[in-house]
Short mmCIF file of C-alpha atoms in Angstrom, two decimals:
data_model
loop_
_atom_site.label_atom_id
_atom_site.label_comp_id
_atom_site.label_asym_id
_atom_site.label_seq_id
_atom_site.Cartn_x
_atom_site.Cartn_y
_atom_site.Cartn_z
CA UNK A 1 -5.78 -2.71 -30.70
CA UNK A 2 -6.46 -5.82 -32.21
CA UNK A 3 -6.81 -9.32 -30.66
CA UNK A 4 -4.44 -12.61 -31.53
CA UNK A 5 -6.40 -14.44 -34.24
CA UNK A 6 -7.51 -17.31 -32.32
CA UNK A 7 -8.48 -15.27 -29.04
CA UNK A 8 -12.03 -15.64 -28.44
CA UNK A 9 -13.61 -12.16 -28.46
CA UNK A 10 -17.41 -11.89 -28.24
CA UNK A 11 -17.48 -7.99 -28.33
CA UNK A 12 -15.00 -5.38 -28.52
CA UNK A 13 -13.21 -4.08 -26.01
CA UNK A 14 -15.55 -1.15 -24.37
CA UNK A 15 -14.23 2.29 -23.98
CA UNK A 16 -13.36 3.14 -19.86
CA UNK A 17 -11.14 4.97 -17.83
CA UNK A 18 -9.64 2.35 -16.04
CA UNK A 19 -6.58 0.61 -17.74
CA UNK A 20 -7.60 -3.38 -18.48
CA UNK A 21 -5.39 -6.09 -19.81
CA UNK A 22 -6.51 -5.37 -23.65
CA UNK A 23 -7.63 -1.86 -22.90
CA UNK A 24 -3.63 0.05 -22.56
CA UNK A 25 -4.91 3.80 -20.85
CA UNK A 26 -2.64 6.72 -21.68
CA UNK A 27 -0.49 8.83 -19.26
CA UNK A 28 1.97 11.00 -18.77
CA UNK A 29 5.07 8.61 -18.67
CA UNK A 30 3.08 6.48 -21.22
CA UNK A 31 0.37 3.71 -21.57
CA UNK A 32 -0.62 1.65 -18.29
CA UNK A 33 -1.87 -1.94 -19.01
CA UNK A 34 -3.64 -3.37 -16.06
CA UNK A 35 -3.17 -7.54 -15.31
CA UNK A 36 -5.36 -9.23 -13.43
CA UNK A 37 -5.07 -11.83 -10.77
CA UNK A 38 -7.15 -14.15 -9.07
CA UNK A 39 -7.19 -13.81 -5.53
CA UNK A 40 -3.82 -11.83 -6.09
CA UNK A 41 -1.85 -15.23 -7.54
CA UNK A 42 0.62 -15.27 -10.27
CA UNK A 43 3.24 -18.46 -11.18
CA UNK A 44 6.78 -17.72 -11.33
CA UNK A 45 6.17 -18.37 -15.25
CA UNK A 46 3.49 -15.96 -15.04
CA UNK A 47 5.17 -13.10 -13.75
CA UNK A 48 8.62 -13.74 -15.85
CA UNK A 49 6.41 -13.33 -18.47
CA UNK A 50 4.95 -9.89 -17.18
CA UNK A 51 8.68 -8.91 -16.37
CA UNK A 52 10.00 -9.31 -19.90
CA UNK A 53 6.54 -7.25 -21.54
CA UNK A 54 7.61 -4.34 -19.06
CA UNK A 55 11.44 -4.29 -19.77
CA UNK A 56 11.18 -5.08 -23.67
CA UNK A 57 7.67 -2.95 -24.18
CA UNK A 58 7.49 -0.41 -21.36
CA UNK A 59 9.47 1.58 -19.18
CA UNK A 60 10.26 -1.62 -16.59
CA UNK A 61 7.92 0.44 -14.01
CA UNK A 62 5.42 -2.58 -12.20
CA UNK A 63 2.94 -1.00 -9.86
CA UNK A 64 1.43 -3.68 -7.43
CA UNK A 65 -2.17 -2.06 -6.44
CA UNK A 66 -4.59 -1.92 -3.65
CA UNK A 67 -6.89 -4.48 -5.34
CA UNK A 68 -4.30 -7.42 -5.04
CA UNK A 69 -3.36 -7.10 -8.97
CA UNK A 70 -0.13 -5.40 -11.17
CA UNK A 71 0.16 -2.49 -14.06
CA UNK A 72 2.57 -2.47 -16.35
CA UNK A 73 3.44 1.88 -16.48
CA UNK A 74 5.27 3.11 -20.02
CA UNK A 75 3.67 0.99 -22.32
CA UNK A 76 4.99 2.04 -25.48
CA UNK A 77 2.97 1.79 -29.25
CA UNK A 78 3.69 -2.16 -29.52
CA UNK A 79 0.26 -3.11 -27.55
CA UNK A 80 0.01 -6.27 -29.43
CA UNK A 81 3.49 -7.65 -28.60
CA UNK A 82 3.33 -7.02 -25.20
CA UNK A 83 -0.11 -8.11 -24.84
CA UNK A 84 0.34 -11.58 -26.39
CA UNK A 85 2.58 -13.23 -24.29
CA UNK A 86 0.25 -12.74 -21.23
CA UNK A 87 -2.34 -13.98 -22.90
CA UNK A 88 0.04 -16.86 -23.68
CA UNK A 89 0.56 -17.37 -20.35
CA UNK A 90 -3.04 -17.34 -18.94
CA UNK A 91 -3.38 -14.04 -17.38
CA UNK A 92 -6.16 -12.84 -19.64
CA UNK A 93 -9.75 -13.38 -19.54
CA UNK A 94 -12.20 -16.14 -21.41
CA UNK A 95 -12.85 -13.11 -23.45
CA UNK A 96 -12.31 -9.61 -24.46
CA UNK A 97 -15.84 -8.48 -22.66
CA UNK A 98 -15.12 -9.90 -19.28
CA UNK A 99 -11.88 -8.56 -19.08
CA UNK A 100 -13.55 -5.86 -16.64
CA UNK A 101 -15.83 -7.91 -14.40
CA UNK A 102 -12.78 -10.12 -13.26
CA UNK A 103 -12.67 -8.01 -9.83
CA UNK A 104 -13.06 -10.81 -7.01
CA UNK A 105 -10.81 -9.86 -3.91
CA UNK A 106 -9.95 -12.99 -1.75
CA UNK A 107 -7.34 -12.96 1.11
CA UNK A 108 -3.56 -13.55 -0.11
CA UNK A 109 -3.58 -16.06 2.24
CA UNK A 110 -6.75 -17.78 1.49
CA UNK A 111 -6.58 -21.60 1.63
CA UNK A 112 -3.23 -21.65 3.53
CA UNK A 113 -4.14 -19.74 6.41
CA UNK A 114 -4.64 -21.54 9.88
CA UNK A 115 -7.04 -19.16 11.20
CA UNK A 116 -9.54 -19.04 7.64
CA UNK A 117 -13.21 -20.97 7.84
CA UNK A 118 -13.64 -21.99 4.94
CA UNK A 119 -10.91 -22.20 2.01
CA UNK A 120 -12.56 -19.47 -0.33
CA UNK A 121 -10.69 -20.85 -3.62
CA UNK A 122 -13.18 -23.16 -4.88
CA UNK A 123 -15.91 -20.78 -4.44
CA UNK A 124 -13.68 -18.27 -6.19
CA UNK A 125 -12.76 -20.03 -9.14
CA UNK A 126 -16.78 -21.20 -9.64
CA UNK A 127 -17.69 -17.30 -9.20
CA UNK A 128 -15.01 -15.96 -11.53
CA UNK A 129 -16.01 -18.55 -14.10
CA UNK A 130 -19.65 -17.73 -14.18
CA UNK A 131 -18.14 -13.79 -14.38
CA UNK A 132 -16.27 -14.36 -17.44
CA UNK A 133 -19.01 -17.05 -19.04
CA UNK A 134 -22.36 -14.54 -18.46
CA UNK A 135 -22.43 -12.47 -21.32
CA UNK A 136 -24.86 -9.97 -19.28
CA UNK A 137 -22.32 -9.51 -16.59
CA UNK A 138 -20.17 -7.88 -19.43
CA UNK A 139 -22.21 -4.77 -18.83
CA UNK A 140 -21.04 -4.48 -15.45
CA UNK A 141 -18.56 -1.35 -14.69
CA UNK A 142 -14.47 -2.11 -14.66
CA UNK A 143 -15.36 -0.74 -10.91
CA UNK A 144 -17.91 -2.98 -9.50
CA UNK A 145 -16.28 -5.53 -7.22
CA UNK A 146 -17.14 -8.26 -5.05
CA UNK A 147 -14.77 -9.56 -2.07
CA UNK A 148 -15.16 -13.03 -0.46
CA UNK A 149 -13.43 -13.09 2.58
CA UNK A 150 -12.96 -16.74 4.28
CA UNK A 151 -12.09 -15.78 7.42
CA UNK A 152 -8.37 -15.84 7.25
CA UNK A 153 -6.00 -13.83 9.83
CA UNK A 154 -4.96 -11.81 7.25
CA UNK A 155 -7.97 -10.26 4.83
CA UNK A 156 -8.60 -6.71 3.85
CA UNK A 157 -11.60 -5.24 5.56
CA UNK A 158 -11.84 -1.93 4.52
CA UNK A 159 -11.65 -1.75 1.13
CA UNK A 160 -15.91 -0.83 0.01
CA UNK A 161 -17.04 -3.51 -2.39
CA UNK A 162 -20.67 -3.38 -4.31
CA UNK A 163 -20.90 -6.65 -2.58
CA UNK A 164 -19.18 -8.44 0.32
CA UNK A 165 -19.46 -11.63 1.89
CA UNK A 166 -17.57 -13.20 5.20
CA UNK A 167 -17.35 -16.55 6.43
CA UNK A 168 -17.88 -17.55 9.73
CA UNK A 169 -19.58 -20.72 11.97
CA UNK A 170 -22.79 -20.83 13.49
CA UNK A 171 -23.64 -24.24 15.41
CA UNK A 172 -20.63 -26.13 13.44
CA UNK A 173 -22.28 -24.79 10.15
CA UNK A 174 -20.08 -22.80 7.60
CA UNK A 175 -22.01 -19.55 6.79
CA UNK A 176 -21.44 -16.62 4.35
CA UNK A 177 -22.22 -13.17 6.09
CA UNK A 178 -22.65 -10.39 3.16
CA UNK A 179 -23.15 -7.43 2.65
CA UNK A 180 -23.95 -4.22 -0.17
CA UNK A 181 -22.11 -1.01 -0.67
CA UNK A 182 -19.52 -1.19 2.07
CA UNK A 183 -16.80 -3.05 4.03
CA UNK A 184 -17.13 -5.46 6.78
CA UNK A 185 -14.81 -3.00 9.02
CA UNK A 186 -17.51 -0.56 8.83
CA UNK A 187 -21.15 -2.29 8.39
CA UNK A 188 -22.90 -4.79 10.10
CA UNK A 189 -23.49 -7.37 7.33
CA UNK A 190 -27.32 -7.80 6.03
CA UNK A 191 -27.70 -11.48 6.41
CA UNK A 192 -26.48 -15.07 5.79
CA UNK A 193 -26.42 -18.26 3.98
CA UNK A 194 -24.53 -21.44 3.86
CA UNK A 195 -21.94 -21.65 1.92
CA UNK A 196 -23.34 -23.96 -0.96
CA UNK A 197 -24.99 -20.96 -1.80
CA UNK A 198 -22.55 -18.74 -1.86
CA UNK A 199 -22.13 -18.57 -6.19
CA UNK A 200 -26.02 -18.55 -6.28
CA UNK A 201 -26.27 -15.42 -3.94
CA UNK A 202 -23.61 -13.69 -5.86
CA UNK A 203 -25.24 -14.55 -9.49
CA UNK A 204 -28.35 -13.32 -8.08
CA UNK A 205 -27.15 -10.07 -6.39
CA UNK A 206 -25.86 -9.53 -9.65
CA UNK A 207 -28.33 -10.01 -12.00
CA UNK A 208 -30.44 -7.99 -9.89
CA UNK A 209 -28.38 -5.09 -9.73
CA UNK A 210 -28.31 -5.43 -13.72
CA UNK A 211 -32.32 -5.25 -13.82
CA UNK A 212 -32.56 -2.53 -11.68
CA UNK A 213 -29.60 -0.36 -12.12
CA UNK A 214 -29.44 2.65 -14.89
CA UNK A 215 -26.64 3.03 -16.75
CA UNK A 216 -25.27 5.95 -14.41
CA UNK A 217 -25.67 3.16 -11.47
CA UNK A 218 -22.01 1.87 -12.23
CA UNK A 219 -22.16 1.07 -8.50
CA UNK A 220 -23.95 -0.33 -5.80
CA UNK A 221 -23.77 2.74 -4.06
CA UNK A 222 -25.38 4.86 -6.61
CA UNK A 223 -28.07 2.76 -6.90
CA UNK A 224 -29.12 2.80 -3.47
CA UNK A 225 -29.31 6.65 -3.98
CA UNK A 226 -32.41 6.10 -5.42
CA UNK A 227 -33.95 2.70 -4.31
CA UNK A 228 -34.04 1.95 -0.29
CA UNK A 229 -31.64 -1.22 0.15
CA UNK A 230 -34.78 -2.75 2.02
CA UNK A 231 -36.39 -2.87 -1.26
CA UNK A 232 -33.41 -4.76 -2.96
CA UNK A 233 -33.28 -7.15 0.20
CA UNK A 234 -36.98 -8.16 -0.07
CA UNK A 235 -36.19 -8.47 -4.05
CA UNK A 236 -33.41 -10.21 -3.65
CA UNK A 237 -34.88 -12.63 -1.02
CA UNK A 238 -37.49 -13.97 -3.14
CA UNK A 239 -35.17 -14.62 -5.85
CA UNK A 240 -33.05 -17.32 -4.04
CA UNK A 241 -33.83 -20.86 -3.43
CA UNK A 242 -32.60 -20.56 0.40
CA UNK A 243 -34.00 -17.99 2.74
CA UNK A 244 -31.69 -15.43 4.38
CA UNK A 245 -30.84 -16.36 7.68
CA UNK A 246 -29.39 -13.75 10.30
CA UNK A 247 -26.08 -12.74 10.75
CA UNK A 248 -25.61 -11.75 14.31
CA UNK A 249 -23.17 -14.54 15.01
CA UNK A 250 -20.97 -13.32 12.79
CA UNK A 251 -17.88 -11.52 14.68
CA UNK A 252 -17.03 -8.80 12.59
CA UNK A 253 -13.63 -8.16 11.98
CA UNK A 254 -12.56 -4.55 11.88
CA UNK A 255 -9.02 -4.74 10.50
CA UNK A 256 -6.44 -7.71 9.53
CA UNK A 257 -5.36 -9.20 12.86
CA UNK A 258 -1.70 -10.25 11.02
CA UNK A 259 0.67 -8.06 9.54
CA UNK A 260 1.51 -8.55 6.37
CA UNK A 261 5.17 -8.39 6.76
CA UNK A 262 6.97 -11.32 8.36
CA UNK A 263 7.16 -15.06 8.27
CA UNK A 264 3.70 -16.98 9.13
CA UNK A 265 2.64 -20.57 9.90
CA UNK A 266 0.29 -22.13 6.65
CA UNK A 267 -2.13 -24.47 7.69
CA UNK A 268 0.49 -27.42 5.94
CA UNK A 269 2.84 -28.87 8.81
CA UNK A 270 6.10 -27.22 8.56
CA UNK A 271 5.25 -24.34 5.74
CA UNK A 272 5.31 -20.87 6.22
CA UNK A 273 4.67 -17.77 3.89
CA UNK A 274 6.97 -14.94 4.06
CA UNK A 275 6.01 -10.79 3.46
CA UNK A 276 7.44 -7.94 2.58
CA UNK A 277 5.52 -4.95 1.13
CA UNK A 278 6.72 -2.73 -1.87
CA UNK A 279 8.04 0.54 -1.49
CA UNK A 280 5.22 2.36 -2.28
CA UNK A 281 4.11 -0.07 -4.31
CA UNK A 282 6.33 -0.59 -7.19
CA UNK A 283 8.96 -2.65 -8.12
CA UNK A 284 10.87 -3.07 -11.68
CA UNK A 285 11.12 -5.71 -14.08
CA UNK A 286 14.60 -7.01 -12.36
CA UNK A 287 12.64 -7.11 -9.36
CA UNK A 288 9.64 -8.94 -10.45
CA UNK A 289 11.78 -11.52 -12.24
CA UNK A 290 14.24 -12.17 -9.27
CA UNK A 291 11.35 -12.51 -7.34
CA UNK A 292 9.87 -15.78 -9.38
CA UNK A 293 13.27 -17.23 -9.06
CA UNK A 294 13.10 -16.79 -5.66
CA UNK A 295 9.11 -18.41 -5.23
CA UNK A 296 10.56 -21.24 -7.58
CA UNK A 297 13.53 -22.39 -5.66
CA UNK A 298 12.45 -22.19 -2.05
CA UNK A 299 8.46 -22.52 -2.39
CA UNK A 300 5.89 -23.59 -4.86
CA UNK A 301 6.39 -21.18 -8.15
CA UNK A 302 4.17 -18.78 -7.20
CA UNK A 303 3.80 -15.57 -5.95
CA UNK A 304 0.80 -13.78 -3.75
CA UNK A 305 0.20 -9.69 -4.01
CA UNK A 306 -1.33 -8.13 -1.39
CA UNK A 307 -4.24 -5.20 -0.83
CA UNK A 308 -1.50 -3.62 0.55
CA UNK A 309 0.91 -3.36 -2.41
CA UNK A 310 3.32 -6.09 -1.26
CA UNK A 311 3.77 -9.30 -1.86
CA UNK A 312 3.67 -13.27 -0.35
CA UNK A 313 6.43 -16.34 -0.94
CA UNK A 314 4.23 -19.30 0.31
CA UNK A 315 4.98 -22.84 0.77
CA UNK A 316 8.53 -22.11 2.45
CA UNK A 317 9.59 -24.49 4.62
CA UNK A 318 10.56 -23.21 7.98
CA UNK A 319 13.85 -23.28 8.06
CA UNK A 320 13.88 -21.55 4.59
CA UNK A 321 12.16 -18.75 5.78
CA UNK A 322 15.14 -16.50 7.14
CA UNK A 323 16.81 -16.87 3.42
CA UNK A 324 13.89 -15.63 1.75
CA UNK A 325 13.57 -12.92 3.89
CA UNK A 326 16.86 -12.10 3.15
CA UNK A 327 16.41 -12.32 -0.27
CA UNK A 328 13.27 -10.27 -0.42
CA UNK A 329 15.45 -7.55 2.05
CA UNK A 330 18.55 -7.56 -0.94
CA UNK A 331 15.79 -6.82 -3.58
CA UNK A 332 14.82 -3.69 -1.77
CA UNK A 333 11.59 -4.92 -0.46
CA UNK A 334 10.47 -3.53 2.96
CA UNK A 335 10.73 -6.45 5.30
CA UNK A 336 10.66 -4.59 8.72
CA UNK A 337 7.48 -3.54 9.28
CA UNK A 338 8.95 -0.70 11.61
CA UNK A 339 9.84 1.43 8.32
CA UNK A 340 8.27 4.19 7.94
CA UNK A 341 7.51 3.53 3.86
CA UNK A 342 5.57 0.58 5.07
CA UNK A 343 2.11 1.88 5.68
CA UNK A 344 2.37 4.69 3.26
CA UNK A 345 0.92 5.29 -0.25
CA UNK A 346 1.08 7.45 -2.69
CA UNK A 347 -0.41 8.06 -5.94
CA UNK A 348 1.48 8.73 -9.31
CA UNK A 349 2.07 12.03 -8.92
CA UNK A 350 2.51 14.83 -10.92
CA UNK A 351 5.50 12.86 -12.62
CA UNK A 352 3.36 10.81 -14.25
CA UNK A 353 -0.22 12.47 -13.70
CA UNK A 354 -1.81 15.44 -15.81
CA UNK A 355 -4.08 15.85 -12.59
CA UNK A 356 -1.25 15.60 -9.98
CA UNK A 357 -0.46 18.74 -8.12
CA UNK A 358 3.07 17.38 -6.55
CA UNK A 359 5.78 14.61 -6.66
CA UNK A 360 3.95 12.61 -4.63
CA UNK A 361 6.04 9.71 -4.67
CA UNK A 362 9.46 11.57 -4.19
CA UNK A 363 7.44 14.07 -1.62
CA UNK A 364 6.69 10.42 0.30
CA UNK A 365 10.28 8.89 0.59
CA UNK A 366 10.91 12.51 1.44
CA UNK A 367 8.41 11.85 4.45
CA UNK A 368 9.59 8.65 5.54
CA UNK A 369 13.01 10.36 6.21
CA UNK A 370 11.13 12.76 9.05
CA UNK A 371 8.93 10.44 11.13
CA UNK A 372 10.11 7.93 13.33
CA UNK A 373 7.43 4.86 13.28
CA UNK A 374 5.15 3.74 11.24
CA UNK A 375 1.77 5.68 10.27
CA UNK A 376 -1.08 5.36 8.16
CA UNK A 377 -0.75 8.14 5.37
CA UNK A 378 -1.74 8.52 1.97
CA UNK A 379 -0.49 11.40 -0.17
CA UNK A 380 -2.56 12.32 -3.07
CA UNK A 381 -1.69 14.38 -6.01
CA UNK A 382 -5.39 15.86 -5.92
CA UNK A 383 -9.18 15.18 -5.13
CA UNK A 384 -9.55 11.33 -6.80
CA UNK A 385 -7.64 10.02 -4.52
CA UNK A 386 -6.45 6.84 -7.14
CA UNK A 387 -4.15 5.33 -4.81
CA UNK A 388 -6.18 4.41 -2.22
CA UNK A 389 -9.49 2.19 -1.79
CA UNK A 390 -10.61 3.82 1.46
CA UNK A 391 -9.81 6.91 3.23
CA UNK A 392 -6.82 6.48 5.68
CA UNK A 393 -6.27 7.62 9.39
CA UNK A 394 -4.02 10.35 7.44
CA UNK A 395 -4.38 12.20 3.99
CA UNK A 396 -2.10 14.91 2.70
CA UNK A 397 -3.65 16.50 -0.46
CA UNK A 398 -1.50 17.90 -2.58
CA UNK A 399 -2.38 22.07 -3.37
CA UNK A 400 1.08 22.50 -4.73
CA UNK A 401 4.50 21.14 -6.01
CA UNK A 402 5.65 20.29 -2.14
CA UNK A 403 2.70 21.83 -0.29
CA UNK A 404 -0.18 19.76 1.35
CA UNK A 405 -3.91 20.20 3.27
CA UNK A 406 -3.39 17.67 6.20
CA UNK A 407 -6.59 15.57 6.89
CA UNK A 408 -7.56 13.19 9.62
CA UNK A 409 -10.03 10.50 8.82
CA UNK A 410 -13.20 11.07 10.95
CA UNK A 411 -16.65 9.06 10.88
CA UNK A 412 -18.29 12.16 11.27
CA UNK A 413 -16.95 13.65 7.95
CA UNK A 414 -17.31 13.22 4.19
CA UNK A 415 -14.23 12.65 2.28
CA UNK A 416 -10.87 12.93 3.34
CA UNK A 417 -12.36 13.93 6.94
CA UNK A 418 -11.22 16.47 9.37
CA UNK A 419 -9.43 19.15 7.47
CA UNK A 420 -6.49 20.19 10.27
CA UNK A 421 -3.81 22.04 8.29
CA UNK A 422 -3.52 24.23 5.45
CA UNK A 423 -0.69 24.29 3.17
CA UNK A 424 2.13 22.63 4.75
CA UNK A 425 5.41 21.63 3.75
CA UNK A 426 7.10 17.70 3.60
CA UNK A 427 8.57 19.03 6.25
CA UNK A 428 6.00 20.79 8.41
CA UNK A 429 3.93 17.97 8.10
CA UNK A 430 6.99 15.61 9.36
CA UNK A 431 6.67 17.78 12.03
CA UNK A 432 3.20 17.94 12.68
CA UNK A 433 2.95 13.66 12.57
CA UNK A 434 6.19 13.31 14.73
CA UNK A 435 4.68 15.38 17.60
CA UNK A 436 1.23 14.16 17.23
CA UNK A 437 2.42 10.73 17.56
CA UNK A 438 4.73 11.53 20.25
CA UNK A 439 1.38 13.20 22.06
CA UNK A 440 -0.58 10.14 21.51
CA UNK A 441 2.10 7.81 22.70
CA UNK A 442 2.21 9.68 26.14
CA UNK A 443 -1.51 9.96 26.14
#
């Protein structure tokens, strides 16, 4: 692949596993070209523009994922013309080396939301620039990620990130909780700082990881294999111009308090963003276009994905909201969040996936059809578990075309957790939820 003339590449594009923007990774069903957004945000002119790539270039398949971005699926041989016109439209990167490092995850609602701290955007933007300007950071893995949370009603908490960092007030002062290796669902966070130093801590918990890290360390985790995190603390906290303070005022947050389906008050008088989530996270290029029309003519032209594979319209006024909704509902968008499909995902499957033991995605819908409510599951065509950023209350692993291991997510247990069932059917396992959620609803 080569870059438009005028683009300003420093390096070429590094060889990884993970599909990028200008790095188009080869499956099954064809090449998957991964787009980028900050904080989740696209403009309507934006995401017309990924629309007509996917219908003229690929298959029309749009996958929103679990880290608030989209993939194109299908990408045919023309990488240059479909690349091009996002870059025309600003969803590339300053330049082809920081194409990977770009992985900041803020809320979708962050600066709108009545409930946030601190309005995380212009800390965002200031990180992300110093991301894409810092040619060391280039050396950073497509995989090491960073999530600023500002305190917002809705905010993914569970997702692990190399580093994290929470606002909250102490005293009237606006603080930054963080923390290493985790998620703020799970770990109490190692410290503070105010806010003002929010881009310095991040620079510098950076650059350290750089000096320290091999180049098997391709995350925060790995490193801290071998080094004791007290060590990196004490390194880190001579390093900054503002000492540490505690964090013990901090009230952690163990999952979203809002749902991300359904119309919400922004903090603007009158305003309110409306949700629907993506069955099983995709949508086509019909979809993603009709969708821009709709953020242009009843909010602001633009568009919010979620950590949960659906989407936001903000700036509706009120008495909009019930036509967006019903817009979003004629698209096929889940906008009940009593469906079944709404809190499930599902990798590619063997449709798409060399590794993929089963249909996962028609083995889902399939699903869906047999419980009654609602439940956290994630079916995986086999042990990577791609679809899904942390382990779920549920996890079918695929050990055949139709046949699943049935797991149930357990502190106590590496990986997928408790393994309860061997082997089942779509249809055993329908079985199995229905009555264990019928037992736990009489419990």
């Amino acid at each position: 692949m080569t870059l438009p003339p005028d683009f300003p590449a420093t390096t070429p594009v590094r060889p990884s596993g993970c599909p990028g923007l200008l790095r188009i990774v080869q499956a099954m069903d064809g090449g998957i070209c991964r787009v980028k957004l900050a904080g989740g945000l696209i403009t309507a002119q934006q995401a017309e523009a990924v629309a007509d790539v996917a219908h003229r270039y690929a298959s029309g398949v749009i996958e929103a994922t679990n880290r608030s971005n989209l993939q194109i699926r299908g990408v045919g041989t023309a990488h240059q013309a479909l690349i091009e016109p996002l870059l025309a439209v600003g969803l590339g990167p300053a330049n082809a080396a920081s194409d990977d490092v770009r992985n900041l995850m803020l809320s979708p609602t962050a600066g709108i939301d009545p409930q946030q701290v601190i309005d995380t955007w212009p800390l965002a933007r200031q990180i992300l620039g110093s991301l894409e300007s810092t040619p060391r950071f280039a050396e950073l893995s497509a995989k090491f990620a960073v999530q600023l949370d500002g305190g917002e009603a809705l905010a993914m908490r569970e997702h692990h990130h190399d580093l994290w960092l929470c606002a909250f007030e102490c005293n009237g002062q606006p603080l930054l909780a963080f923390g290493l290796a985790g998620c703020p669902a799970q770990d109490a966070a190692l410290g503070s700082v105010p806010v003002e130093h929010g881009h310095e801590l991040v620079m510098t918990v950076l650059t350290l990881f750089l000096e320290l890290a091999r180049p098997e360390h391709t995350r925060m985790r790995h490193l801290f294999k071998e080094r004791a995190i007290t060590d990196f603390f004490a390194q880190l906290a001579q390093r900054l111009s503002v000492a540490i303070g505690p964090a013990a005022a901090w009230p952690r947050a163990t999952h979203s308090r809002q749902s991300p389906i359904g119309t919400y008050p922004q903090r603007e008088t009158g305003q309110v963003y409306v949700g629907a989530t993506l069955a099983l996270g995709r949508l086509d290029a019909a979809q993603l276009s009709a969708l821009a029309k709709i953020a242009t003519r009843y909010g602001n032209g633009t568009l919010r994905f979620t950590p949960w594979q659906g989407v936001l319209v903000p700036h509706v006024r009120a008495e909009q909201a019930a036509c967006v909704t019903q817009a979003l509902h004629a698209l096929g968008l889940l906008c009940d969040a009593q469906h079944p499909l709404t809190q499930m995902v599902a990798c590619t499957g063997s449709s798409a996936c060399i590794k993929g033991l089963a249909d996962t995605k028609q083995d889902a819908r399939r699903l869906a059809s047999l419980i009654s409510q609602p439940q956290p599951i994630h079916l995986t065509g086999c042990l990577r578990s791609c679809a899904a950023a942390h382990v779920a209350p549920v996890t079918l692993l695929a050990v055949a075309p139709g046949h699943y291991d049935l797991y149930l997510r357990d502190p106590q247990h590496a990986g997928f957790g408790v393994l309860r069932e061997r082997n089942l059917t779509i249809e055993a396992a329908g079985a199995w939820l229905e009555a264990r959620q019928r037992s736990n609803t009489h419990d």
